[in-house]
PDB file of C-alpha atoms in Angstrom:
ATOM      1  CA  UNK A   1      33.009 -37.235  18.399  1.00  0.00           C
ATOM      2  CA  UNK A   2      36.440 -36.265  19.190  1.00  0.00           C
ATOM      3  CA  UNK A   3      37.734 -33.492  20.730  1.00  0.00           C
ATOM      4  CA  UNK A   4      40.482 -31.070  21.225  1.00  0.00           C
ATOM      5  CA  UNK A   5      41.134 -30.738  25.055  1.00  0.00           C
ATOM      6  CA  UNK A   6      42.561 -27.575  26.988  1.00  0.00           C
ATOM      7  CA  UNK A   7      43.610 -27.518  30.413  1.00  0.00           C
ATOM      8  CA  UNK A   8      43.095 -25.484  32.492  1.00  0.00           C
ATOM      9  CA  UNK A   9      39.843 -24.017  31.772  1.00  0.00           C
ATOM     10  CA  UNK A  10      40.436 -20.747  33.546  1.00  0.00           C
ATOM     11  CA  UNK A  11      44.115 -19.881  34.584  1.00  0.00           C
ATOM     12  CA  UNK A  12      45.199 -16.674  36.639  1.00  0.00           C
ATOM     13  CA  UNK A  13      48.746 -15.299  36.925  1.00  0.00           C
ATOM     14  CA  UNK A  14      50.679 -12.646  37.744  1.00  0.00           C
ATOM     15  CA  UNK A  15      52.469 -10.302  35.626  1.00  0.00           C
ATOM     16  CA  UNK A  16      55.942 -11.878  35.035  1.00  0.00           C
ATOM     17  CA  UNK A  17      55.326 -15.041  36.044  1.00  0.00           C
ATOM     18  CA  UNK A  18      55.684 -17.638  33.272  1.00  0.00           C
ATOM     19  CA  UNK A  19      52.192 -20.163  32.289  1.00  0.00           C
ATOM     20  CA  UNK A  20      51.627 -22.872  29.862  1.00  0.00           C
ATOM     21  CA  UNK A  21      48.734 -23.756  28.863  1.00  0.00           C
ATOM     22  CA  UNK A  22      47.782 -27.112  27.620  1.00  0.00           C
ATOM     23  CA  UNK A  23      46.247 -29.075  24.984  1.00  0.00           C
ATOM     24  CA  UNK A  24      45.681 -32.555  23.692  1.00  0.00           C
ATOM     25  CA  UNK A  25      45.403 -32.526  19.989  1.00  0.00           C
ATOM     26  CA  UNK A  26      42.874 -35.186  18.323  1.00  0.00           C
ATOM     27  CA  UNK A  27      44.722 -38.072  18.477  1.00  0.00           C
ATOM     28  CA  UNK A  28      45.247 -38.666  14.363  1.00  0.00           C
ATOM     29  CA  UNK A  29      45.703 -35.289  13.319  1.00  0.00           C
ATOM     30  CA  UNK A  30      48.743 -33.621  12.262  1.00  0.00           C
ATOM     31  CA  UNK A  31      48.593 -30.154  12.565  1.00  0.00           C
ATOM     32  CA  UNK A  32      48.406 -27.815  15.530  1.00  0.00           C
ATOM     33  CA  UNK A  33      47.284 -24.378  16.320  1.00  0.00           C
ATOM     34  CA  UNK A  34      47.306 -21.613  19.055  1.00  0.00           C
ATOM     35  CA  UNK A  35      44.907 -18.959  18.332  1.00  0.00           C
ATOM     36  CA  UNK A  36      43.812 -16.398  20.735  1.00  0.00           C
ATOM     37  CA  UNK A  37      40.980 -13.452  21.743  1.00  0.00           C
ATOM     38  CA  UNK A  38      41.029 -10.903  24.041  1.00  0.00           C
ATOM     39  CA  UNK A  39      37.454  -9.470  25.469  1.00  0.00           C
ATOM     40  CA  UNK A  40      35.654  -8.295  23.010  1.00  0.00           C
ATOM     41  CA  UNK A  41      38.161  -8.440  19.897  1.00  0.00           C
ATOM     42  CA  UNK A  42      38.296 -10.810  17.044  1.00  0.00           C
ATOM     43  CA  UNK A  43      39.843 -14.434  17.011  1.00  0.00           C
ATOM     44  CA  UNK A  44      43.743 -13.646  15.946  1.00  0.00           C
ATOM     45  CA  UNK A  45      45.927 -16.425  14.646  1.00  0.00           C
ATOM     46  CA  UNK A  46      49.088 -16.816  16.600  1.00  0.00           C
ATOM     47  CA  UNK A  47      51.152 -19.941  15.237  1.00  0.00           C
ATOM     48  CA  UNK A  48      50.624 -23.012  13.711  1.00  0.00           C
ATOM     49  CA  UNK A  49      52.996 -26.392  14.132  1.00  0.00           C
ATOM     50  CA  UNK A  50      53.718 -29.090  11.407  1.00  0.00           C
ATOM     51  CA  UNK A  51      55.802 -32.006  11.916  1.00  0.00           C
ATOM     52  CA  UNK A  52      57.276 -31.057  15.059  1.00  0.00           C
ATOM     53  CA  UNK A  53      58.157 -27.411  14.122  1.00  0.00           C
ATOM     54  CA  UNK A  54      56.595 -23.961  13.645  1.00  0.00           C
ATOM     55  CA  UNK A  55      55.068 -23.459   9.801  1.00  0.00           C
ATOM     56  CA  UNK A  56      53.561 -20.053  10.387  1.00  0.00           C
ATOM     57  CA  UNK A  57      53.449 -17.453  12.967  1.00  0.00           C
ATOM     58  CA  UNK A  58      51.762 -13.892  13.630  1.00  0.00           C
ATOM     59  CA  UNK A  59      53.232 -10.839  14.329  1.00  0.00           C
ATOM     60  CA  UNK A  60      52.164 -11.420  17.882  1.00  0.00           C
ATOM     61  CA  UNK A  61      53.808 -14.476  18.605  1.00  0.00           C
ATOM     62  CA  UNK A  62      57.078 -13.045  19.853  1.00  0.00           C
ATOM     63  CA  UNK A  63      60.105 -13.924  21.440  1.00  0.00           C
ATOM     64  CA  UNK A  64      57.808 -14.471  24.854  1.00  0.00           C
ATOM     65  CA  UNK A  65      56.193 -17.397  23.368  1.00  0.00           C
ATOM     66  CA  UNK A  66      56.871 -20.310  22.707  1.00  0.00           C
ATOM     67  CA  UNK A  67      55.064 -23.928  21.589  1.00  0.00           C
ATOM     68  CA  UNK A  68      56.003 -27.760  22.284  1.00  0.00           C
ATOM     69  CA  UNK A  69      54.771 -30.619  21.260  1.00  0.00           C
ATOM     70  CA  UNK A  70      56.778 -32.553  24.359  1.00  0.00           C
ATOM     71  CA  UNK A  71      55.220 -35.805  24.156  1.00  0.00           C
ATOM     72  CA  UNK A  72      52.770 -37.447  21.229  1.00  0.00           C
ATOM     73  CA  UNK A  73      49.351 -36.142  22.614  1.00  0.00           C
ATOM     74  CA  UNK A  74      50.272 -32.933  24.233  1.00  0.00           C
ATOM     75  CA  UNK A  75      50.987 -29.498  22.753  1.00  0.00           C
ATOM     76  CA  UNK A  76      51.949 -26.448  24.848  1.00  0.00           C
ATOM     77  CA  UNK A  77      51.682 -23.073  24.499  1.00  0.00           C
ATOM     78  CA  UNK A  78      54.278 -21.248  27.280  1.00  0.00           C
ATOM     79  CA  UNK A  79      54.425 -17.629  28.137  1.00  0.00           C
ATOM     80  CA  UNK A  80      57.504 -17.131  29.391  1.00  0.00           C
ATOM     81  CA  UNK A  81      56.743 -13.448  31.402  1.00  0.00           C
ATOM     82  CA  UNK A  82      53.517 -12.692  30.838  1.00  0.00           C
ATOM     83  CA  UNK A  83      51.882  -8.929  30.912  1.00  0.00           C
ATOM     84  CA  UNK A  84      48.510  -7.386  31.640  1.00  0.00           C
ATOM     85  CA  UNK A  85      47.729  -7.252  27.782  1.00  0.00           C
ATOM     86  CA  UNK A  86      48.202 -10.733  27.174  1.00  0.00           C
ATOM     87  CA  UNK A  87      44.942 -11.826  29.189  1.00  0.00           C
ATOM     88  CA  UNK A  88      42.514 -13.450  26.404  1.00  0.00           C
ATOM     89  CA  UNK A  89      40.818 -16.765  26.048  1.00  0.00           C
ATOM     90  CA  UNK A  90      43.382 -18.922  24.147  1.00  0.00           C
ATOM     91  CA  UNK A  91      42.180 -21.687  21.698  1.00  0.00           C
ATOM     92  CA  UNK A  92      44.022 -24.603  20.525  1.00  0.00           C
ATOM     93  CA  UNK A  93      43.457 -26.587  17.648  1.00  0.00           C
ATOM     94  CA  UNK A  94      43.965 -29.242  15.354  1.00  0.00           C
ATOM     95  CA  UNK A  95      43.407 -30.601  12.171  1.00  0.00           C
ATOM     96  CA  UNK A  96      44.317 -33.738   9.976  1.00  0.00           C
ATOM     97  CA  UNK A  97      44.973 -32.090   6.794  1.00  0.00           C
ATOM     98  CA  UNK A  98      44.997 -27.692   6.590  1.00  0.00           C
ATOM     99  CA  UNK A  99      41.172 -27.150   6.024  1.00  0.00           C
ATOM    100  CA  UNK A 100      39.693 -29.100   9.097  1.00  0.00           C
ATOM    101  CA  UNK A 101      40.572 -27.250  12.066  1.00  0.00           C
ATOM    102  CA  UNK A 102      38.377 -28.692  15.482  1.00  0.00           C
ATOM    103  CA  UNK A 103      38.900 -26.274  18.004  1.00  0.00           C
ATOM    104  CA  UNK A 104      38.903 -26.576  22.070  1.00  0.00           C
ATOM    105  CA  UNK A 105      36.990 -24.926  24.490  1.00  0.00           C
ATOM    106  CA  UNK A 106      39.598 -22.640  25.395  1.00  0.00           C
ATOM    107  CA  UNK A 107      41.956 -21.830  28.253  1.00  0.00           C
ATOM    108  CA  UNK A 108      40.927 -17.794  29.904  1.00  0.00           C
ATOM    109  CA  UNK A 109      44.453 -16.343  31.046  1.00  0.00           C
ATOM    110  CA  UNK A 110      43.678 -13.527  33.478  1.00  0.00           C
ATOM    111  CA  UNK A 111      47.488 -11.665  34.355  1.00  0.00           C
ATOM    112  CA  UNK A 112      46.919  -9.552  37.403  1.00  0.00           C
TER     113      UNK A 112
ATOM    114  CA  UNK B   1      46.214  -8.957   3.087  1.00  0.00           C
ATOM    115  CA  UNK B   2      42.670 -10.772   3.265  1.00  0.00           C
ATOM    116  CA  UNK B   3      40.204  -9.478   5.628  1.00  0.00           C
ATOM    117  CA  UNK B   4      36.513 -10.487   6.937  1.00  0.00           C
ATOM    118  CA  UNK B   5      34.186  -7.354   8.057  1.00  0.00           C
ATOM    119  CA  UNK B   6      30.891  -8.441   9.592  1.00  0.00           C
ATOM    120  CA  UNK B   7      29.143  -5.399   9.897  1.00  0.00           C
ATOM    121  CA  UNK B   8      26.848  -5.946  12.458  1.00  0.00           C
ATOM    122  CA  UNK B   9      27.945  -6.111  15.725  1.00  0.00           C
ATOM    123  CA  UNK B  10      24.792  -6.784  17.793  1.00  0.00           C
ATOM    124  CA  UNK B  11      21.472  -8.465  15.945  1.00  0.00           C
ATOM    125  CA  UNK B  12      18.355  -9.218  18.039  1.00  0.00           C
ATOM    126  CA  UNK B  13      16.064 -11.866  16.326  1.00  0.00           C
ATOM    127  CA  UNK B  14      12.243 -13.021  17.577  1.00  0.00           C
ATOM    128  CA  UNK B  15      12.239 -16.603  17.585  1.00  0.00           C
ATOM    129  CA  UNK B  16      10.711 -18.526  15.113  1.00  0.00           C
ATOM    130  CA  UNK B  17      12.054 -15.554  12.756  1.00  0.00           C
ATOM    131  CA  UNK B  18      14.374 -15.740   9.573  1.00  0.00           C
ATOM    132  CA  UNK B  19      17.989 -14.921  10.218  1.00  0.00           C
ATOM    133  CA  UNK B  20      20.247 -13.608   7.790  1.00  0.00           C
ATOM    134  CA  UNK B  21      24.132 -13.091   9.067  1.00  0.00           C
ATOM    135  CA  UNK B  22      26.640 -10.739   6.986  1.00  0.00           C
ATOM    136  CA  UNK B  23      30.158 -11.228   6.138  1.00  0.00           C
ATOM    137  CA  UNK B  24      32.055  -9.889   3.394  1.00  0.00           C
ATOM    138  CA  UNK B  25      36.115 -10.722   2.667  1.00  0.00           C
ATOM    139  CA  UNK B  26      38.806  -9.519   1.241  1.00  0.00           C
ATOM    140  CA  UNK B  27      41.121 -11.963  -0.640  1.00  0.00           C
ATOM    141  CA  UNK B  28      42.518 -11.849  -3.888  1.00  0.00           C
ATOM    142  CA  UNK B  29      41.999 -15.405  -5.157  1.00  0.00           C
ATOM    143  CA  UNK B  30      39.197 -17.660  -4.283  1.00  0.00           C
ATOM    144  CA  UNK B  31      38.655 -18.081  -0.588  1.00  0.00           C
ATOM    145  CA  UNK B  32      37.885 -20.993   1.745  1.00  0.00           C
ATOM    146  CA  UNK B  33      35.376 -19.539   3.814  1.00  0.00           C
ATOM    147  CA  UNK B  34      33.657 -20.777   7.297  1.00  0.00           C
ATOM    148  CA  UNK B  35      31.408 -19.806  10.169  1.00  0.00           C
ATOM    149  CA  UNK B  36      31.561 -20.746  13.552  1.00  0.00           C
ATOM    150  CA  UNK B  37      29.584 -20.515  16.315  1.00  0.00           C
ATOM    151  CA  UNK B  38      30.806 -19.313  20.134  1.00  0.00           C
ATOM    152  CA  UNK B  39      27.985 -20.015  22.781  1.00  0.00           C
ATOM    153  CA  UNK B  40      28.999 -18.196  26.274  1.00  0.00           C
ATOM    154  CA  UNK B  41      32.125 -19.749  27.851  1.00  0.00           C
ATOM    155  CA  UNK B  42      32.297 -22.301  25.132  1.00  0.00           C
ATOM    156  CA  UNK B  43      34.776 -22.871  22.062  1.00  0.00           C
ATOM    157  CA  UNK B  44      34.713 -22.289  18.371  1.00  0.00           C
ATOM    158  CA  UNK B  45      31.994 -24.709  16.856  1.00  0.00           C
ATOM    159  CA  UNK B  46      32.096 -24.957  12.846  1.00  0.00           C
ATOM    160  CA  UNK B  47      29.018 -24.510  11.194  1.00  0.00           C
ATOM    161  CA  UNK B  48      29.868 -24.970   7.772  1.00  0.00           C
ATOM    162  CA  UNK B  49      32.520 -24.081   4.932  1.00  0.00           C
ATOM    163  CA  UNK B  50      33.035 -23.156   1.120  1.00  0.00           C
ATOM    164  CA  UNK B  51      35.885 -24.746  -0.662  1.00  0.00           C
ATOM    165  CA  UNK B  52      34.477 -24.851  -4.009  1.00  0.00           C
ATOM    166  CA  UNK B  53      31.198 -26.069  -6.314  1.00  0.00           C
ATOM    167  CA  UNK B  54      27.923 -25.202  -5.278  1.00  0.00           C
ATOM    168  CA  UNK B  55      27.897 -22.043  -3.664  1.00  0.00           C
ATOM    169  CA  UNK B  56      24.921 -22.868  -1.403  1.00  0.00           C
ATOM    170  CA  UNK B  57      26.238 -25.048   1.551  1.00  0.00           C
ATOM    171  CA  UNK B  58      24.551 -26.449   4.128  1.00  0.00           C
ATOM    172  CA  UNK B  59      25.771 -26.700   7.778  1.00  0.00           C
ATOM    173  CA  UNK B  60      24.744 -28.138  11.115  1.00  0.00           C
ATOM    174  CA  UNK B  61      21.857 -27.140  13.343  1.00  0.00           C
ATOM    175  CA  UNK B  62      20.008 -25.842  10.211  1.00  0.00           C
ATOM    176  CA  UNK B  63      22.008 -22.996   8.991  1.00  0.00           C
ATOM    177  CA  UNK B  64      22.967 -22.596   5.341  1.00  0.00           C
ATOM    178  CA  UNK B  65      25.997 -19.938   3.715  1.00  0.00           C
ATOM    179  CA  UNK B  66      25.555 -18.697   0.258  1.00  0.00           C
ATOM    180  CA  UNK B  67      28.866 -17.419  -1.376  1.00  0.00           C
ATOM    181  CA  UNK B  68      28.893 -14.618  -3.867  1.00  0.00           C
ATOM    182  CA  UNK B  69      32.231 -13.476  -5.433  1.00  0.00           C
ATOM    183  CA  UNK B  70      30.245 -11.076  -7.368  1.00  0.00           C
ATOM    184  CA  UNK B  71      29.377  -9.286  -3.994  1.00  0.00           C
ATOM    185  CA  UNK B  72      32.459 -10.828  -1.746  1.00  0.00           C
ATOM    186  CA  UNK B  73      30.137 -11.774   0.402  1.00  0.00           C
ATOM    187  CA  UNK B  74      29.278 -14.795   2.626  1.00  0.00           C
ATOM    188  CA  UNK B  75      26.081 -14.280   4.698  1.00  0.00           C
ATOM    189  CA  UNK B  76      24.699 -17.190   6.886  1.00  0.00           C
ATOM    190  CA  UNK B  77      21.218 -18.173   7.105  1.00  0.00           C
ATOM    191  CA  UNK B  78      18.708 -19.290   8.888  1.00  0.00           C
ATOM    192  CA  UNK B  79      15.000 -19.713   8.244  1.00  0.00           C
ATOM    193  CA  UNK B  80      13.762 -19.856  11.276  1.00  0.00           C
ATOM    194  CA  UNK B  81      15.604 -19.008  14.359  1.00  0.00           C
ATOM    195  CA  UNK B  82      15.716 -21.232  18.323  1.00  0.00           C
ATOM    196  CA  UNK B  83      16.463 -19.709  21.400  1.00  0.00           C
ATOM    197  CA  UNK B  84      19.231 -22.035  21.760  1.00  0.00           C
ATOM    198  CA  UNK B  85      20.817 -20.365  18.763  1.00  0.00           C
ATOM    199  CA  UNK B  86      22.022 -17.181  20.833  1.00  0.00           C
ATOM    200  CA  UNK B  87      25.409 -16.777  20.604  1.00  0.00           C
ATOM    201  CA  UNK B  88      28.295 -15.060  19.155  1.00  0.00           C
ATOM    202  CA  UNK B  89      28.661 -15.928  15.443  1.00  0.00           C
ATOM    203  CA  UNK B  90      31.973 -15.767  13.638  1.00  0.00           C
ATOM    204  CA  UNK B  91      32.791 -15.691   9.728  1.00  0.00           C
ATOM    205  CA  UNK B  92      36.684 -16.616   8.831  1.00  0.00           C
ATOM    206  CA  UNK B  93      38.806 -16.792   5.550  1.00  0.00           C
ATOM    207  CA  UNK B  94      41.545 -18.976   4.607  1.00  0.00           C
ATOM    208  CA  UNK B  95      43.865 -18.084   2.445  1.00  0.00           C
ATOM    209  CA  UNK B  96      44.430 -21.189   0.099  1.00  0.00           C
ATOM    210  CA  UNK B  97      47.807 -21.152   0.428  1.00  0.00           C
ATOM    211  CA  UNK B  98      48.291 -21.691   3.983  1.00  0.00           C
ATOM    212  CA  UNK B  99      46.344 -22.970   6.600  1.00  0.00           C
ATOM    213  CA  UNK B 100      45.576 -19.742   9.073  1.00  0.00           C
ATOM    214  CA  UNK B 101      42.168 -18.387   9.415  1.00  0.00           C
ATOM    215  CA  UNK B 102      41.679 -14.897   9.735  1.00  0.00           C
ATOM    216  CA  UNK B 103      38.664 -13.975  11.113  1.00  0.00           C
ATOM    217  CA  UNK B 104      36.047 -11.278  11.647  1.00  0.00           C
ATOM    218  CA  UNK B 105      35.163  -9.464  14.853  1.00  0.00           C
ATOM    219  CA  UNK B 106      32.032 -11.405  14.980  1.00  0.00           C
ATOM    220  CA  UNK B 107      28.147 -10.313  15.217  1.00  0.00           C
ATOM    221  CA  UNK B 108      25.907 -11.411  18.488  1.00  0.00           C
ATOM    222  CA  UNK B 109      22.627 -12.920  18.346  1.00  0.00           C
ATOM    223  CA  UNK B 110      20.194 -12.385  20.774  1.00  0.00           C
ATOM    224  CA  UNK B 111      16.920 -14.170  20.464  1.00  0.00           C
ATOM    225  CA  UNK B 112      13.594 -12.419  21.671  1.00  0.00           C
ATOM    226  CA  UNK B 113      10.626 -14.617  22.678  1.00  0.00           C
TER     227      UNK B 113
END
């Protein structure tokens, strides 16, 4: 069965320094997502990507972030100056039309 | 704004029990509704989903939804649970018009022998 990939598994960084964090979509689908959960606290959206721009975003998805799709099978998610709070597990995902979202297994960001 | 409450935080289950998981939403309109599954370390694995027609749906590994507007509510089920089903379970909402999921703060299962 397909899959959506995330690399690295488990990423640590310190505060300021800038990460991305990696994902290869399913290979025929068309739209993208970053979604993300910190300990303990629910799954929040952060920003979806249609046809090589952003169609929705979250309150949380500020200025530090950002999202590429630089090539045809990767899409990033960078942090440009990361703090404390934004250690969570972060999920991509994709989907070939809006209702089918496979997710990854996740990328943990610990900022130190 | 829609919303997904799943009241339970914590639910310990002997195995070979019934399981019964609860979710309610908030949304206007008719929902899209889903459950996924989060074993330890792992990512978000869907179980099943409502769109529309029966409201009765049947998802992998055994586990069925029933959706009741009446009661906004979207409780999994289970008739009889495995050890292998511990894990952290997760209702969600979609609002029809876009494609984000907003999701509940999820409910843990711990099986018992």
């Amino acid at each position: 069965e397909p899959e959506v990939t995330q690399t690295p598994s488990h990423q640590v960084t310190q505060m300021g320094q800038e990460v991305i964090l990696r994902c290869v979509p399913i290979s025929n689908h068309l739209y993208f997502y970053w979604y993300r959960q910190i300990l303990g606290q629910k799954v929040e959206f952060l920003v979806s990507f249609y046809n090589n721009e952003i169609s929705e975003k979250s309150e949380i998805f500020d200025d530090q972030f950002s999202v590429e799709r630089p090539d045809g099978s990767n899409f990033t998610l960078k942090i440009r100056s990361t703090k404390l709070e934004d250690s969570a597990m972060y999920f991509c995902a994709s989907s070939a039309s809006t209702y089918g979202y496979t997710f990854g297994s996740g990328t943990r960001l610990t900022v130190v | 704004a829609q919303s997904v409450t799943q009241p339970d935080i914590h639910i310990t289950v002997s195995e070979g029990a019934s399981l019964e998981l609860r979710c309610n939403y908030s949304y206007g309109a008719t929902p899209y509704l889903f459950w996924y599954v989060q074993s330890p370390g792992q990512g978000l694995q869907l179980l099943l989903k409502y769109f529309s027609g029966d409201t009765l749906v049947q998802g992998i590994k055994g586990f069925e939804a029933e959706f009741k507007r009446s009661q906004s509510s979207f409780n999994l089920r289970k008739p009889s649970v495995h050890w292998s089903d511990a894990a952290e379970y997760f209702c969600a909402v979609m609002n029809s018009g876009y494609s984000t999921l907003t999701f509940g703060k999820g409910t843990m299962l711990l099986v018992s022998p």
